[in-house]
PDB file of C-alpha atoms in Angstrom:
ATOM      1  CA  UNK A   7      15.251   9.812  -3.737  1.00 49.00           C
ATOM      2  CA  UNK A   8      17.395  11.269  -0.966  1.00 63.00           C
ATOM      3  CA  UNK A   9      16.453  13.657   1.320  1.00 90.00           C
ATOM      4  CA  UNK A  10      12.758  13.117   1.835  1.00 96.00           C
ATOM      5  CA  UNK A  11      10.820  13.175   5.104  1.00 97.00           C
ATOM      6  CA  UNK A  12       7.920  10.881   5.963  1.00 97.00           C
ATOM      7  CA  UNK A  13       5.144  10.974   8.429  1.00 97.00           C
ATOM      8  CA  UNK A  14       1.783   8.974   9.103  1.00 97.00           C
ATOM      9  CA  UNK A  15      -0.940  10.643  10.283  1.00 97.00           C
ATOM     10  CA  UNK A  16      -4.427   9.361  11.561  1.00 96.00           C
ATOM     11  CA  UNK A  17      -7.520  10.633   9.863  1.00 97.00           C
ATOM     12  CA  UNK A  18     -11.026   9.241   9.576  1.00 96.00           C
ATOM     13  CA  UNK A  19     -10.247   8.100   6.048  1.00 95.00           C
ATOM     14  CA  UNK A  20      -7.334   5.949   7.584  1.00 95.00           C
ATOM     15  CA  UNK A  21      -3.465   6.592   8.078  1.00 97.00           C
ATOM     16  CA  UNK A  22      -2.139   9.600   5.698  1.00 98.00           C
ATOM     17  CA  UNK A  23       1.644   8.586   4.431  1.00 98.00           C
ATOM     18  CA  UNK A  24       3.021  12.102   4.156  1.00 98.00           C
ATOM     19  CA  UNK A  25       6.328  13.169   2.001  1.00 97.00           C
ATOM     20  CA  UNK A  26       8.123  16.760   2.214  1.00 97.00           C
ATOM     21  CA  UNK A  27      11.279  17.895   0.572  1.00 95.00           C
ATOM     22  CA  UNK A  28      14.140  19.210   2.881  1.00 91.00           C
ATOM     23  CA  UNK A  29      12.144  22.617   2.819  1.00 91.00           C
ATOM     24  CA  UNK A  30       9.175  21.057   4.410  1.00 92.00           C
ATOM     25  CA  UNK A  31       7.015  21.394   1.546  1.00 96.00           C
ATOM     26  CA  UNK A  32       4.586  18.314   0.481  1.00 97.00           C
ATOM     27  CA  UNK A  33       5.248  16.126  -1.783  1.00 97.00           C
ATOM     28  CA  UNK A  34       2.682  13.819  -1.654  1.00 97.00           C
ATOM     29  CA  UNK A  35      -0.080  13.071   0.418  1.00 98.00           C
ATOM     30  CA  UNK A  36      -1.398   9.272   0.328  1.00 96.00           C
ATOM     31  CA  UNK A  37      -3.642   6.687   1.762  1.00 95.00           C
ATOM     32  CA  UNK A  38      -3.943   3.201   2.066  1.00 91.00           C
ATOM     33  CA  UNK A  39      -4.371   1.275  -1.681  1.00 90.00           C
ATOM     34  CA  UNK A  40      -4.374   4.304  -3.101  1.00 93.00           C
ATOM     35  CA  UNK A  41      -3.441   3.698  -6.949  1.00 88.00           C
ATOM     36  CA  UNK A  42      -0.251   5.016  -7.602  1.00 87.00           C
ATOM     37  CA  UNK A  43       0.260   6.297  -3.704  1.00 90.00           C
ATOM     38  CA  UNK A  44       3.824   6.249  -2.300  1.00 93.00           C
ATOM     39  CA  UNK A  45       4.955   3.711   0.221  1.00 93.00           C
ATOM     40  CA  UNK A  46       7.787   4.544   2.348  1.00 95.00           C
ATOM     41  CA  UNK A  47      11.642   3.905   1.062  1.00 95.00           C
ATOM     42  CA  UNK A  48      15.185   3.011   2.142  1.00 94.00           C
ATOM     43  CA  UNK A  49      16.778   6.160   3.129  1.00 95.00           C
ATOM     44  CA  UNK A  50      13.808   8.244   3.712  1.00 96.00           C
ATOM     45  CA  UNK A  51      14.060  10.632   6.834  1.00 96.00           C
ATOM     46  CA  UNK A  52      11.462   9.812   9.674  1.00 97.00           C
ATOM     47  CA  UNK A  53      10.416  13.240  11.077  1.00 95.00           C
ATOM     48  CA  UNK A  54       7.150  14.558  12.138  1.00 93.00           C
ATOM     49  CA  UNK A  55       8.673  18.279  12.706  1.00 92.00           C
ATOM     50  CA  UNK A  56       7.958  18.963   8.632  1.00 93.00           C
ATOM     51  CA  UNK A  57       4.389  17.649   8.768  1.00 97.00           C
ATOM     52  CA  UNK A  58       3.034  20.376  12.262  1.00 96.00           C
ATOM     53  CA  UNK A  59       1.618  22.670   9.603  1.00 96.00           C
ATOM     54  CA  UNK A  60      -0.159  19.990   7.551  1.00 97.00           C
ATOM     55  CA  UNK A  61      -1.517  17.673  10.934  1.00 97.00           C
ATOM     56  CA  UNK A  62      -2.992  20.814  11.963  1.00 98.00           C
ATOM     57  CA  UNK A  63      -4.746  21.452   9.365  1.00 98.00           C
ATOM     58  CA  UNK A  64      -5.673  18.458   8.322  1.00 98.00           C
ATOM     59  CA  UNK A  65      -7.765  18.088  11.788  1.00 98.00           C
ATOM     60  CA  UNK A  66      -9.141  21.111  10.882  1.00 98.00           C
ATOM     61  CA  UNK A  67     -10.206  20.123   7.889  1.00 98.00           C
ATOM     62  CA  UNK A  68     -11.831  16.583   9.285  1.00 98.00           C
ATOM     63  CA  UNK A  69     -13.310  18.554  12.012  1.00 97.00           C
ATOM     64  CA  UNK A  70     -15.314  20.556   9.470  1.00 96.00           C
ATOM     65  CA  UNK A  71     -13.454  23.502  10.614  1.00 97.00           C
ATOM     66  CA  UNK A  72     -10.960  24.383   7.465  1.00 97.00           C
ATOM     67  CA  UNK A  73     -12.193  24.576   4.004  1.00 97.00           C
ATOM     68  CA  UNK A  74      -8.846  25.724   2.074  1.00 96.00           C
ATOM     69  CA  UNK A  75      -5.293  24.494   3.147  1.00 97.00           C
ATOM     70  CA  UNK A  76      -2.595  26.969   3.122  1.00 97.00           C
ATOM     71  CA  UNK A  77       0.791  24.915   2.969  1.00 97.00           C
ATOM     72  CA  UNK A  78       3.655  24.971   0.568  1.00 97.00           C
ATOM     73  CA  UNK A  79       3.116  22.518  -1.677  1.00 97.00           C
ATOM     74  CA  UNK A  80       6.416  20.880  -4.000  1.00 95.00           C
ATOM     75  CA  UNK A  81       4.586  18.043  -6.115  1.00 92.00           C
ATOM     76  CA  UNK A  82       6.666  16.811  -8.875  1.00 93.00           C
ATOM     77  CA  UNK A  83       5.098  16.570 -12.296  1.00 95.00           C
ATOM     78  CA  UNK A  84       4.528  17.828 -16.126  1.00 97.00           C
ATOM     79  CA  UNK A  85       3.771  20.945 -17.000  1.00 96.00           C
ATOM     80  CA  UNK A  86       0.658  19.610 -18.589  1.00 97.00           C
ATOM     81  CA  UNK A  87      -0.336  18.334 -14.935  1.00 97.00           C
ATOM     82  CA  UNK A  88       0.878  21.372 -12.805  1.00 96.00           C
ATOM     83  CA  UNK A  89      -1.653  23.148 -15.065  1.00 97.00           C
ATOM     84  CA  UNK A  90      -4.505  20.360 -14.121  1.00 97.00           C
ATOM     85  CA  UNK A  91      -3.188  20.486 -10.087  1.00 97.00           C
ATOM     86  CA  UNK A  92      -3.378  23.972 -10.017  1.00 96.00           C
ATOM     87  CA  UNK A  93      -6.728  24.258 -11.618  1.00 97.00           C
ATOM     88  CA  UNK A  94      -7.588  21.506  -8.473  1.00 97.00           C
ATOM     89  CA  UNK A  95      -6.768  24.454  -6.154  1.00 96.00           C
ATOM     90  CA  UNK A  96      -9.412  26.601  -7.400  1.00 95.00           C
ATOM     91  CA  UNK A  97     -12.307  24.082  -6.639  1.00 97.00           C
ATOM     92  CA  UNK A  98     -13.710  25.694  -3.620  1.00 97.00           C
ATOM     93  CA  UNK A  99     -14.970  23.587  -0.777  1.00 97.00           C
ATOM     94  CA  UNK A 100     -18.193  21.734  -0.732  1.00 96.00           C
ATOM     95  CA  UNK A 101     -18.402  21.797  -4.374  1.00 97.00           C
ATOM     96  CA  UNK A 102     -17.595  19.319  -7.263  1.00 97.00           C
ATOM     97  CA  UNK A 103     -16.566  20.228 -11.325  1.00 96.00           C
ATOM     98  CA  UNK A 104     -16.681  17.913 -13.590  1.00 95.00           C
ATOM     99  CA  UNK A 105     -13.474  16.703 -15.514  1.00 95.00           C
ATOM    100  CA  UNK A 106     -14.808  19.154 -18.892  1.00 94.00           C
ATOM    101  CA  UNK A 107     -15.059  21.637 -16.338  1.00 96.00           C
ATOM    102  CA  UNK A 108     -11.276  21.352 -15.309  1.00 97.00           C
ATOM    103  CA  UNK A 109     -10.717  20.783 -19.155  1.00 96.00           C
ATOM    104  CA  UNK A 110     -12.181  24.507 -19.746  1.00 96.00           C
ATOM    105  CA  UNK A 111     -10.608  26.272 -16.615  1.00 95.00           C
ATOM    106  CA  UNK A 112      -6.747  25.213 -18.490  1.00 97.00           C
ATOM    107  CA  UNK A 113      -7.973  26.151 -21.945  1.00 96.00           C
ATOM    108  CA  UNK A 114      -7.566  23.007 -23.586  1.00 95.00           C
ATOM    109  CA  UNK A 115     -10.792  20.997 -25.941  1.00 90.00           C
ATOM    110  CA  UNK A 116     -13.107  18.382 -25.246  1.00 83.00           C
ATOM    111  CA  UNK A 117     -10.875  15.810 -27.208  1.00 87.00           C
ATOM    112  CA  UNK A 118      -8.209  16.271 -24.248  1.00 92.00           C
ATOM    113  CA  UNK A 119     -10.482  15.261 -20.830  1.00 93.00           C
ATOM    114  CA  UNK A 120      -9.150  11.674 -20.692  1.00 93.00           C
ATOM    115  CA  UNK A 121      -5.473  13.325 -20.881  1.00 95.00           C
ATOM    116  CA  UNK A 122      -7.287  15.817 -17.547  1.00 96.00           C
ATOM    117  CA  UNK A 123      -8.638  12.961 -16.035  1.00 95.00           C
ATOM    118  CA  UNK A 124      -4.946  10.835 -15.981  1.00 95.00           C
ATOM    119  CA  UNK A 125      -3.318  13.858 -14.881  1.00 96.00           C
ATOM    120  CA  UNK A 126      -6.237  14.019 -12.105  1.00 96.00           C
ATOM    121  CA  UNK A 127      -5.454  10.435 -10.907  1.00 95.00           C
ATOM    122  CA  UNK A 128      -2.029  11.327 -10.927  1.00 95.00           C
ATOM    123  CA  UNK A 129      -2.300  14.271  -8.216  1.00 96.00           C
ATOM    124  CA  UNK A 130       0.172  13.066  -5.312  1.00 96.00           C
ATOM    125  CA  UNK A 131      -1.749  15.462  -2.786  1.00 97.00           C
ATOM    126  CA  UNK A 132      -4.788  13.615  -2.280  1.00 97.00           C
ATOM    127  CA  UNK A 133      -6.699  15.754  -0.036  1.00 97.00           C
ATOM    128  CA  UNK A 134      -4.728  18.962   0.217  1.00 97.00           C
ATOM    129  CA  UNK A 135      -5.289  19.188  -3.417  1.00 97.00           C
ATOM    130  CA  UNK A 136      -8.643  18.464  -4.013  1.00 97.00           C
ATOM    131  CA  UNK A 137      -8.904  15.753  -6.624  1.00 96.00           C
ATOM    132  CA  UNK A 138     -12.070  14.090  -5.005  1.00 97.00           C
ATOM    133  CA  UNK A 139     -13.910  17.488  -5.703  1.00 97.00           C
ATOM    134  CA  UNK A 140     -13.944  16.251  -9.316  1.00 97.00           C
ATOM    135  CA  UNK A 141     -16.876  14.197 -10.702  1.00 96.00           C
ATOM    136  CA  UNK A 142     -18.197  12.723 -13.601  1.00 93.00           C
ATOM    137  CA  UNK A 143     -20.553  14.614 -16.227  1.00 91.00           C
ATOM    138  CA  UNK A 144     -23.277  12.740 -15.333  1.00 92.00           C
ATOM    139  CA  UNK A 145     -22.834  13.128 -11.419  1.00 91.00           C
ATOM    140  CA  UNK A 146     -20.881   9.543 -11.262  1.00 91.00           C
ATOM    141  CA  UNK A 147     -18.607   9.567  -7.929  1.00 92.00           C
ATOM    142  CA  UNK A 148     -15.930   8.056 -10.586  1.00 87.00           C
ATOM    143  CA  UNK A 149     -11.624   8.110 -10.871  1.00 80.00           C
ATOM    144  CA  UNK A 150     -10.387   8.290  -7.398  1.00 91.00           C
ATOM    145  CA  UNK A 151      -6.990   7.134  -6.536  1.00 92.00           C
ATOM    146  CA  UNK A 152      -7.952   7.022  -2.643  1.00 94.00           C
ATOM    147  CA  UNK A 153     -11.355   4.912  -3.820  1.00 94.00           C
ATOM    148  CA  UNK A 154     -14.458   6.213  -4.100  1.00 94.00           C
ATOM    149  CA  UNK A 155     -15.311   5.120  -1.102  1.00 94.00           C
ATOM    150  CA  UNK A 156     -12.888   7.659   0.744  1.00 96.00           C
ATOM    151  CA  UNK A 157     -13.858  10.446  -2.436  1.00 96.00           C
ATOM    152  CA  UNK A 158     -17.801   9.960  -0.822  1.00 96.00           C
ATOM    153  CA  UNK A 159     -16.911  10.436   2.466  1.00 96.00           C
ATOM    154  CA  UNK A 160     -14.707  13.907   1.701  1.00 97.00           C
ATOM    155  CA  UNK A 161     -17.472  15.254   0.036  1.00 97.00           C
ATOM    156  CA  UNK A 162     -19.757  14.045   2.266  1.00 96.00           C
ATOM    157  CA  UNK A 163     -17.728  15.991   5.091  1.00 97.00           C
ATOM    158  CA  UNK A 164     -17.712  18.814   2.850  1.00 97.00           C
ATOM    159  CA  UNK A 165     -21.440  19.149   2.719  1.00 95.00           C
ATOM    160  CA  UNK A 166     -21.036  18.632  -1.354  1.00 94.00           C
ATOM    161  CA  UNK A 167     -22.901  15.410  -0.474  1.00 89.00           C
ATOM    162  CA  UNK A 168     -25.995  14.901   1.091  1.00 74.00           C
ATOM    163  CA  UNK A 169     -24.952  12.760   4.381  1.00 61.00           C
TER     164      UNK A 169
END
């Protein structure tokens, strides 16, 4: 892919490996081991100018301070998992749905959660797109691409967790 800018940023969940398109929107957002995250490659464009926006309000966001990002997002995917992504968008801070939940909010049945759930694991914006805001039926801290370790500790920040 040509014409992609990178960035790492700190956070207290670890280093953030950022990706924007030429326009300086996101592409993806990932963390360390994160199933299915992006690692940097050949011919990518090292440029922290793209990512200003998005390090600011990510340490708003860490320092409790920001509870809904406002960047221009560009994530690449089916339409079935736009739908799911952009359903993400509308799970307000300091609260969790469950998968069903996200299953309802695009119209589709009960029979088609596990397709929600892959294109849940599948969100390239971990954080800015609030995947870890999604829980199991039963209340399980389950399916988190960043580990659930990192999917407690949002929540916990978000006060959707008792700390």
């Amino acid at each position: 892919m040509t014409d992609v800018y990178w960035a790492r940023l700190a956070s207290p969940v670890g280093p953030l490996l950022l990706t924007a398109d030429p326009d300086g929107a996101l592409t993806s957002l990932s963390v360390p081991g994160q199933k299915g995250g992006r690692s940097v490659e050949d011919g990518w464009r090292h440029d922290a100018g793209p990512f200003r926006a998005a390090g600011e309000q990510l340490a708003a966001y860490f320092a409790g301070e920001l509870t809904a990002f406002r960047l221009p997002l560009a994530a690449h995917g089916t339409a079935f998992r736009q739908q799911v992504w952009e359903a993400l968008d509308d799970v307000p801070y300091g609260s969790t749905v469950t998968y069903g939940e996200i299953a309802a909010r695009i119209g589709v049945s009960r029979a088609a959660v596990r397709a929600v759930g892959g294109a849940i694991g599948a969100n390239p914006l971990l954080i800015v797109r609030p995947c870890h805001r999604v829980i199991g039926a039963n209340g399980s801290m389950t399916g988190y691409a960043g580990g659930v370790e990192r999917k407690v500790r949002l929540l916990t920040l978000e006060g959707a967790l008792a700390g």
